[in-house]
Amino acid sequence: GESVGLHLPTLSVQEGDNSIINCAYSNSASDYFIWYKQESGKGPQFIIDIRSNMDKRQGQRVTVLLNKTVKHLSLQIAATQPGDSAVYFCAENMWGYSTLTFGKGTMLLVSP
Amino acid sequence: EPEVTQTPSHQVTQMGQEVILRCVPISNHLYFYWYRQILGQKVEFLVSFYNNEISEKSEIFDDQFSVERPDGSNFTLKIRSTKLEDSAMYFCASKTDNEKLFFGSGTQLSVL
């Protein structure tokens, strides 16, 4: 029978590499997007957000890119560190609604 | 930095029993949420609460679930008669009137 698995996409990188985590969203009416980081046993932690009137936003060591044409969001982490190892979720929100809808998550593993 | 706090961190209960999960949102926040995450899966929206009433709820949030803000600081989620499939990590979250959502560390509910 079908197994209920922990089949998170996984990205493995070396310390110091740049990481790119991708997310496809489905709702073309979504106009606000957030990346969250979730470490084991903890709640999601805000990393960076972007509105649909922008296509790029930079934070400290992180950059979010938004391509509305193909409904694609990416998170770039520069000079990845072992402390960046976590599951990363994108989330979307539609104007007028307060509810965030989360994507499936990507596990980032950083080797020293 | 202010944070959302949740108690207990772990809750074990027998099927059919009632459980109450407790949260103290960030003090100046106006919108309160419960999300859950089944092991290895994405974070799912349950319910949002604003101005002392439910503003949105998902199809997961059936008659077995209820929320309450009994005083000016606590926000609770009650599951009336727990089922095995209610086993999950339950996250409380809160925000002001912008979109940035802050999550607590979660309560791991195990229904036996």
Short mmCIF file of C-alpha atoms in Angstrom, two decimals, chain B residues 3-108:
data_model
loop_
_atom_site.label_atom_id
_atom_site.label_comp_id
_atom_site.label_asym_id
_atom_site.label_seq_id
_atom_site.Cartn_x
_atom_site.Cartn_y
_atom_site.Cartn_z
CA GLU B 3 7.24 35.92 21.61
CA VAL B 4 4.19 33.71 21.45
CA THR B 5 4.25 31.16 24.27
CA GLN B 6 2.45 27.85 24.29
CA THR B 7 1.78 25.35 27.03
CA PRO B 8 2.21 22.49 27.47
CA SER B 9 5.02 21.62 25.09
CA HIS B 10 3.83 18.01 25.01
CA GLN B 11 0.39 16.59 25.72
CA VAL B 12 -0.48 12.91 25.73
CA THR B 13 -4.13 11.94 25.91
CA GLN B 14 -6.41 8.99 25.40
CA MET B 15 -8.71 8.86 22.41
CA GLY B 16 -12.08 10.42 23.26
CA GLN B 17 -10.69 12.71 25.93
CA GLU B 18 -10.90 16.48 25.84
CA VAL B 19 -7.73 18.55 25.60
CA ILE B 20 -7.10 22.25 25.92
CA LEU B 21 -4.02 23.76 24.35
CA ARG B 22 -2.99 27.12 25.70
CA CYS B 23 -1.32 30.11 24.13
CA VAL B 24 -0.30 33.57 25.19
CA PRO B 25 -0.01 35.70 22.04
CA ILE B 26 2.22 38.76 21.82
CA SER B 27 0.60 41.44 23.93
CA ASN B 28 -0.21 44.14 21.35
CA HIS B 29 -1.32 41.70 18.66
CA LEU B 30 -4.87 41.69 17.37
CA TYR B 31 -5.19 38.54 15.25
CA PHE B 32 -4.77 35.06 16.65
CA TYR B 33 -4.42 31.74 14.88
CA TRP B 34 -4.11 28.04 15.36
CA TYR B 35 -2.24 25.94 12.83
CA ARG B 36 -1.26 22.31 13.01
CA GLN B 37 1.45 20.20 11.48
CA ILE B 38 1.24 16.45 11.18
CA LEU B 39 4.68 14.88 11.35
CA GLY B 40 6.62 15.48 8.14
CA GLN B 41 3.85 17.42 6.47
CA LYS B 42 3.19 21.07 5.83
CA VAL B 43 1.69 23.53 8.27
CA GLU B 44 -2.10 23.64 7.94
CA PHE B 45 -4.43 26.46 8.90
CA LEU B 46 -7.14 25.67 11.45
CA VAL B 47 -8.74 28.91 12.58
CA SER B 48 -8.26 32.64 12.91
CA PHE B 49 -9.74 34.85 15.62
CA TYR B 50 -10.19 38.59 15.67
CA ASN B 51 -12.26 40.95 17.78
CA ASN B 52 -13.44 38.10 20.00
CA GLU B 53 -14.83 35.96 17.25
CA ILE B 54 -13.75 33.45 14.66
CA SER B 55 -12.95 35.22 11.39
CA GLU B 56 -11.97 32.21 9.27
CA LYS B 57 -11.78 28.47 9.74
CA SER B 58 -10.71 25.54 7.64
CA GLU B 59 -12.56 22.32 6.95
CA ILE B 60 -10.33 20.66 9.55
CA PHE B 61 -11.86 22.85 12.24
CA ASP B 62 -15.07 20.90 12.74
CA ASP B 63 -17.51 20.82 15.66
CA GLN B 64 -14.97 19.01 17.83
CA PHE B 65 -12.79 22.11 17.87
CA SER B 66 -13.39 25.41 19.61
CA VAL B 67 -11.34 28.46 20.49
CA GLU B 68 -11.64 30.94 23.26
CA ARG B 69 -9.98 34.07 24.50
CA PRO B 70 -11.07 33.87 28.14
CA ASP B 71 -9.17 36.96 29.28
CA GLY B 72 -6.93 39.63 27.82
CA SER B 73 -3.90 37.42 27.44
CA ASN B 74 -4.76 33.76 26.80
CA PHE B 75 -5.98 32.10 23.63
CA THR B 76 -7.02 28.45 23.85
CA LEU B 77 -7.83 25.63 21.48
CA LYS B 78 -10.12 22.90 22.78
CA ILE B 79 -10.59 19.54 21.15
CA ARG B 80 -13.72 18.02 22.62
CA SER B 81 -13.23 14.34 21.88
CA THR B 82 -9.80 13.59 20.51
CA LYS B 83 -9.20 11.14 17.68
CA LEU B 84 -6.01 9.36 16.71
CA GLU B 85 -5.72 11.58 13.64
CA ASP B 86 -5.63 14.68 15.84
CA SER B 87 -2.07 13.76 16.78
CA ALA B 88 0.06 16.62 15.50
CA MET B 89 2.08 19.64 16.50
CA TYR B 90 -0.29 22.55 17.15
CA PHE B 91 1.05 26.04 16.63
CA CYS B 92 -0.46 29.23 17.93
CA ALA B 93 0.36 32.43 16.04
CA SER B 94 -0.45 36.10 16.31
CA LYS B 95 0.03 39.33 14.45
CA THR B 96 -0.82 43.00 14.42
CA ASP B 97 -2.66 44.46 11.44
CA ASN B 98 0.11 43.70 8.97
CA GLU B 99 0.75 40.27 7.52
CA LYS B 100 3.82 39.21 9.47
CA LEU B 101 2.79 36.22 11.56
CA PHE B 102 4.69 35.15 14.66
CA PHE B 103 4.49 31.52 15.75
CA GLY B 104 4.91 29.85 19.10
CA SER B 105 7.06 26.76 19.59
CA GLY B 106 4.08 24.47 19.47
CA THR B 107 2.36 21.81 21.54
CA GLN B 108 2.99 18.24 20.46
#
